[in-house]
Coordinates of C-alpha atoms in Angstrom, one line a residue:
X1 CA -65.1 -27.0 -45.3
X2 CA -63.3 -27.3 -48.3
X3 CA -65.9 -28.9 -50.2
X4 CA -69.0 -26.7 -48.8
X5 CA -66.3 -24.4 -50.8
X6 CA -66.0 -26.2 -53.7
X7 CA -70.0 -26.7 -53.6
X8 CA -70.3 -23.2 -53.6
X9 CA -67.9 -22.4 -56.1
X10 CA -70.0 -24.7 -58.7
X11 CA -73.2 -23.1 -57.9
X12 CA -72.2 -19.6 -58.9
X13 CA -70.5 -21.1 -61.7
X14 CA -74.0 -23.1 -62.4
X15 CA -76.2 -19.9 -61.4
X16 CA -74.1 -17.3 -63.1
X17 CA -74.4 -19.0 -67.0
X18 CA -77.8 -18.5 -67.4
X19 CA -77.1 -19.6 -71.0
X20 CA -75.8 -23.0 -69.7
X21 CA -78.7 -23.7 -66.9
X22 CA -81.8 -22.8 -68.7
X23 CA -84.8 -20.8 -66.9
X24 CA -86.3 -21.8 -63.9
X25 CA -90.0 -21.2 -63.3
X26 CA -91.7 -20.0 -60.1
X27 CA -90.1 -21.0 -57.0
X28 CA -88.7 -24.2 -58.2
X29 CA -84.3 -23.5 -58.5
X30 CA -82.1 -25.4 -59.8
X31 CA -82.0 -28.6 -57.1
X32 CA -85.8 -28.8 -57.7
X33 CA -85.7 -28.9 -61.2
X34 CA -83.2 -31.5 -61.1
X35 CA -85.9 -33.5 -59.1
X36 CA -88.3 -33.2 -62.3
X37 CA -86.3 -35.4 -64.4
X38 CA -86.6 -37.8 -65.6
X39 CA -89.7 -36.8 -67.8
X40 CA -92.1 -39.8 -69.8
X41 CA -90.8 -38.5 -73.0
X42 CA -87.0 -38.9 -73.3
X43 CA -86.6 -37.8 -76.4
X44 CA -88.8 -34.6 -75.7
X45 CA -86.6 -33.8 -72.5
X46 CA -83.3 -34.5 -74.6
X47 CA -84.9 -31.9 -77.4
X48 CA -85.7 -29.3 -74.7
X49 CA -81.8 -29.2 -73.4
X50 CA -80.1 -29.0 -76.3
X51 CA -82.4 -26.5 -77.6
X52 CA -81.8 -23.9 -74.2
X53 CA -78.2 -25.6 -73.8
X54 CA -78.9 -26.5 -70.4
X55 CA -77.8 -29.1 -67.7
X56 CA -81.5 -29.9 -66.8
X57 CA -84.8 -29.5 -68.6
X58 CA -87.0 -26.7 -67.8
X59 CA -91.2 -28.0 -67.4
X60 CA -91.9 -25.8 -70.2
X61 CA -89.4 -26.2 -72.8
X62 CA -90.0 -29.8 -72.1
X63 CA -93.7 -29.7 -72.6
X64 CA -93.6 -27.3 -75.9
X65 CA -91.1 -30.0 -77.3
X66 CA -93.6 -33.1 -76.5
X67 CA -96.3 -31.3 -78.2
X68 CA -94.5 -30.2 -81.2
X69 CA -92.7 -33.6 -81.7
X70 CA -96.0 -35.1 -81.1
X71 CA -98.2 -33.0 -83.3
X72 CA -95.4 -33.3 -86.1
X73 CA -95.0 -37.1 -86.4
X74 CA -99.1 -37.6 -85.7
X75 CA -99.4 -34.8 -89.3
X76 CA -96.6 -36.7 -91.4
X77 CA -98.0 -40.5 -90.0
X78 CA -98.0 -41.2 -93.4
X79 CA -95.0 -39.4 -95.5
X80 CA -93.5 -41.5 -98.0
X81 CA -89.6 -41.1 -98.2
X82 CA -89.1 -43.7 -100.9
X83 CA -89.6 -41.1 -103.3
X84 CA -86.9 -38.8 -102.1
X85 CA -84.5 -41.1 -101.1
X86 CA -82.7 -42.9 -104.5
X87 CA -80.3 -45.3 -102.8
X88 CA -77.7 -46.5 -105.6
X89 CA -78.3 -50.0 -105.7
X90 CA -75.9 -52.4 -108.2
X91 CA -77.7 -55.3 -106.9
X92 CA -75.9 -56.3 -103.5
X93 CA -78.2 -55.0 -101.3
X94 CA -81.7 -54.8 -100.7
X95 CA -82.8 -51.4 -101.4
X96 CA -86.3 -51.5 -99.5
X97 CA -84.7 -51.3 -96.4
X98 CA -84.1 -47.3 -97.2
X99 CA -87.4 -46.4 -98.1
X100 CA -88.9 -45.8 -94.6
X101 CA -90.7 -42.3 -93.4
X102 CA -88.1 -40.2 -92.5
X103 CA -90.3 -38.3 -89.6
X104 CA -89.5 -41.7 -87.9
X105 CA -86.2 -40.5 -87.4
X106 CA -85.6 -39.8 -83.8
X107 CA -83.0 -36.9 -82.1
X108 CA -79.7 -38.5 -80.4
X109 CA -78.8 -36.6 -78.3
X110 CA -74.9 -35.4 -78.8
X111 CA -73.7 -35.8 -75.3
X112 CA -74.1 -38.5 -72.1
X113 CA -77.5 -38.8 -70.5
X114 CA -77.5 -38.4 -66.8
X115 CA -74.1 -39.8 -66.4
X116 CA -70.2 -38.6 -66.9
X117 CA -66.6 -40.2 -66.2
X118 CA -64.2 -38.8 -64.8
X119 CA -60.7 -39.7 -65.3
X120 CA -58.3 -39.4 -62.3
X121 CA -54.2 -40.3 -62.2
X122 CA -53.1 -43.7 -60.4
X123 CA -52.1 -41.2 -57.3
X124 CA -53.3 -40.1 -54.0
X125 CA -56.8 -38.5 -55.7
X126 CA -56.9 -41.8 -57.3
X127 CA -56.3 -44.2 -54.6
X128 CA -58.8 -42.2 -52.7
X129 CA -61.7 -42.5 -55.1
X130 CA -60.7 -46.0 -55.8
X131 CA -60.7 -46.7 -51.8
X132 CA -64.3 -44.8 -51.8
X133 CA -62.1 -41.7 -49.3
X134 CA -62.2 -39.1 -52.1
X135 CA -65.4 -36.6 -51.0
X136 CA -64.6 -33.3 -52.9
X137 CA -67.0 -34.9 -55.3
X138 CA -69.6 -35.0 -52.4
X139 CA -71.4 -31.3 -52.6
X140 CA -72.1 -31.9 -56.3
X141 CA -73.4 -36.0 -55.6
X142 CA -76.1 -34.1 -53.7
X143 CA -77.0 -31.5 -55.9
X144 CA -76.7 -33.6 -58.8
X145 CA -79.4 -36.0 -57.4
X146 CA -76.2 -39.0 -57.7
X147 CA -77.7 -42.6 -58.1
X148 CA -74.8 -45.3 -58.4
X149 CA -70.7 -44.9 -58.8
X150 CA -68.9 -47.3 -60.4
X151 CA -64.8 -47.1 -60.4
X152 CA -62.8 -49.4 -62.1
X153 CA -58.9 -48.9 -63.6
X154 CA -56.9 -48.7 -66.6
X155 CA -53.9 -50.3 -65.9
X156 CA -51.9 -50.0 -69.1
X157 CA -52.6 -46.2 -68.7
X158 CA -52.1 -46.1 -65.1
X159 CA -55.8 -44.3 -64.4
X160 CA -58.5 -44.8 -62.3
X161 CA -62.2 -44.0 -63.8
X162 CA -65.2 -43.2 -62.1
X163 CA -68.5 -43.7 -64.1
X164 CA -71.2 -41.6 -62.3
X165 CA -74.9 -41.9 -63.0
X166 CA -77.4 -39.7 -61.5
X167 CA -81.2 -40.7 -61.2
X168 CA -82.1 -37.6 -63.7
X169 CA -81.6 -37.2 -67.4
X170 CA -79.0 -34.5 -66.6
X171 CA -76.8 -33.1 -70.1
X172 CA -73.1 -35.0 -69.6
X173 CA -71.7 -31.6 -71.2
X174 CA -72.3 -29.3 -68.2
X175 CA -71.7 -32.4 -65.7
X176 CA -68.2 -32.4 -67.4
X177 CA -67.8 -28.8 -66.7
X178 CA -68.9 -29.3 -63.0
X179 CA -67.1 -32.3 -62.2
X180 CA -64.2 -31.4 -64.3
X181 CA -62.6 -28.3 -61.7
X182 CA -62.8 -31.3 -58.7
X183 CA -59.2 -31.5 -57.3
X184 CA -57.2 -34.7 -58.8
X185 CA -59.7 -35.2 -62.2
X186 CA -57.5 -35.2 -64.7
X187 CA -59.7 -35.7 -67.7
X188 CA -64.1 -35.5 -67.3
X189 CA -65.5 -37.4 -70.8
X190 CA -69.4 -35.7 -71.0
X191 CA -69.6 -37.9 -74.1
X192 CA -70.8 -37.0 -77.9
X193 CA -68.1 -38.9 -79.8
X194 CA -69.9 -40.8 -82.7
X195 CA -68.3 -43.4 -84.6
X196 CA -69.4 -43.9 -87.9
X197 CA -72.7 -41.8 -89.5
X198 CA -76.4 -42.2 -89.6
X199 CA -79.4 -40.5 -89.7
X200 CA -80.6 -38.2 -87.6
X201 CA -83.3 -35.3 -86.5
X202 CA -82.2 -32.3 -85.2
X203 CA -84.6 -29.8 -83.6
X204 CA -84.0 -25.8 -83.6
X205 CA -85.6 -22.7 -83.6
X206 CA -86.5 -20.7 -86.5
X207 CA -86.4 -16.7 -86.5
X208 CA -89.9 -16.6 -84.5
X209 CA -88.7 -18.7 -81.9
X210 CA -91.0 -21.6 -83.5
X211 CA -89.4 -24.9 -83.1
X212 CA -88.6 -26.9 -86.7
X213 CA -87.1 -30.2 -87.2
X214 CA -84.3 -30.7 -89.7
X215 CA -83.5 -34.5 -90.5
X216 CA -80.5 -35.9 -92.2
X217 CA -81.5 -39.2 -93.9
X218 CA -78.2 -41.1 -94.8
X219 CA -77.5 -44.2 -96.5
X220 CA -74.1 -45.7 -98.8
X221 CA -71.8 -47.0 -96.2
X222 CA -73.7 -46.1 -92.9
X223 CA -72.4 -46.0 -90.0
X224 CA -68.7 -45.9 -91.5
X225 CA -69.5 -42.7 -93.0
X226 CA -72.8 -42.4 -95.1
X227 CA -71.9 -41.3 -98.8
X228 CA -75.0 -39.8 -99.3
X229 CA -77.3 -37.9 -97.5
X230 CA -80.9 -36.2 -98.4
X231 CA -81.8 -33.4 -96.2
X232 CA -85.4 -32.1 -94.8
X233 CA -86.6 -28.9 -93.1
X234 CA -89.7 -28.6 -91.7
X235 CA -90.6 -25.3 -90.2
X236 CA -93.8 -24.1 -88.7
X237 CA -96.2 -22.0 -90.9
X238 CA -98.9 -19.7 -89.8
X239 CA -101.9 -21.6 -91.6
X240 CA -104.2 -18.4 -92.9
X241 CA -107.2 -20.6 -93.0
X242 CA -107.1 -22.3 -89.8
X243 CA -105.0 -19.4 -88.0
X244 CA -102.8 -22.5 -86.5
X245 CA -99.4 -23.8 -87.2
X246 CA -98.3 -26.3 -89.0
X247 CA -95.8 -28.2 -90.0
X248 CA -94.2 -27.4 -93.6
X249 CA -91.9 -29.2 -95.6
X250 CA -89.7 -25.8 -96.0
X251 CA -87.0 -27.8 -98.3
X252 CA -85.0 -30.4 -99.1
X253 CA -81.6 -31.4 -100.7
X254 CA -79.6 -34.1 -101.9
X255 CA -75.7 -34.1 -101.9
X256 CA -73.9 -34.6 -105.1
X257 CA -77.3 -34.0 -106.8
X258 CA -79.0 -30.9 -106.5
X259 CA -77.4 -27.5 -106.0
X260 CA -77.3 -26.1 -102.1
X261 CA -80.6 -24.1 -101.5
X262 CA -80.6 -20.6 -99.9
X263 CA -82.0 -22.1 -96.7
X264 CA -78.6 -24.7 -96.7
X265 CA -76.4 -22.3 -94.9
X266 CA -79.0 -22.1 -91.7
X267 CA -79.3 -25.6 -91.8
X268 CA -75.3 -26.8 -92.1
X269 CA -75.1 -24.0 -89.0
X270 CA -77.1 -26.3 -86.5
X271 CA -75.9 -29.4 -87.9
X272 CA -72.4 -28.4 -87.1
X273 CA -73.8 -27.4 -83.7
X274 CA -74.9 -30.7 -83.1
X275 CA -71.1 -32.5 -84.1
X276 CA -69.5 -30.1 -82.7
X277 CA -71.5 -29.7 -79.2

């Protein structure tokens, strides 16, 4: 009974942040859409919930991030980064490795994929879920679509952890936030701490709802913390000739070189979004 309750509880929570669950089309609710995933592209599906800052990807988020990823890496095939990107080379290392086309750079996405841990204390809640006799987690297992658990224990900090991976590519930020109110969880980890720094694409939508791509080449010291970083935003433009959109290099800037462009603001916005998710 008391975890039907706690089943409920979670759904309303899940239901009532419309913000945090992204649409649902049709007839297909929340347990179907779970069913959808995994999609072929992962790195489409990844796109498509951080961009709706969901728990699942919806079909057609999903398939207008595929396309646009797609059709943007198939129209840049051939850009040449070396150009741009100026690594400071005394010598010690070989420089060619940098020069690579930076549309290659893929999206990581800042949280687990389809999987969260969940921290409980060495007592009763913990003994339970260690024994395999703690069920409050049960409700969710199901709706989750739950694949394997795997507990183990920290014995120097006297906790048990449970590592659960479910069968979709569900976001480990709203898993946290599910699993997280469970009696006895003392700590849920959705993941998203990066050590270190590297390069990266981050997609977003511009102020017609168009999705652009914004990637942060890095280089000097990667992953301990690249020194320096050249910035590119591509946004889609309304081709007058064509009357189809395509992809435009919109800007680009280079730290401790050129002056911060109007455009910087908007992008620093989303990539704080992205540490800070």
């Amino acid at each position: 009974m008391f975890g039907r309750f706690l089943m409920l509880l979670a759904l309303a929570w899940l239901v009532g942040c419309a913000s945090s669950t992204g649409p649902v089309s049709g007839d297909c609710d929340l347990a179907c859409q779970i069913r959808y995933s995994p999609f072929p592209n992962e790195e489409a599906e990844a796109m498509a919930m951080f961009l709706d800052s969901v728990i699942v990807a919806s079909n057609a988020t999903y398939e207008e991030c595929a396309e646009a990823i797609g059709r943007f890496r198939e129209q840049y095939s051939h850009f040449d980064t070396s150009w741009w990107v100026n690594p400071y080379n005394q010598g010690c290392c070989d420089s060619s490795r940098y020069w690579f086309n930076a549309t290659k750079v893929e999206f990581p996405f800042p949280a687990y994929l389809g999987q969260v841990r969940l921290y409980f204390k060495d007592d009763a809640f913990g003994q339970a879920v260690l024994k395999g006799h703690y069920h409050y987690w049960d409700s969710l297992n199901r709706l989750f679509n739950l694949d394997t658990i795997t507990v183990s224990r920290i014995s120097y900090l006297n906790y048990i952890v449970a590592r659960l991976v479910f069968k979709g590519r569900l976001n480990g930020k709203f898993l946290g936030e599910a699993y997280g109110k469970l009696p006895g969880v003392a700590d849920a980890d959705p993941g998203g701490f990066y050590i270190g720094d590297f390069s990266k694409l981050i997609p977003w939508r511009d102020e017609f709802g168009q999705i652009c791509f914004l990637i942060d080449v890095g280089w000097g010291d990667c992953p301990a913390g690249c020194i320096n970083h050249k910035y590119f935003y591509f946004k889609q433009i309304l081709d007058p000739t064509n009357r189809k959109r395509e992809f435009t290099l919109f800007g680009s800037f280079q730290n401790y070189i050129n002056p911060p462009p109007p455009w910087w603001e908007e992008y620093k916005s989303i990539l704080w979004k992205w540490y800070y998710y």
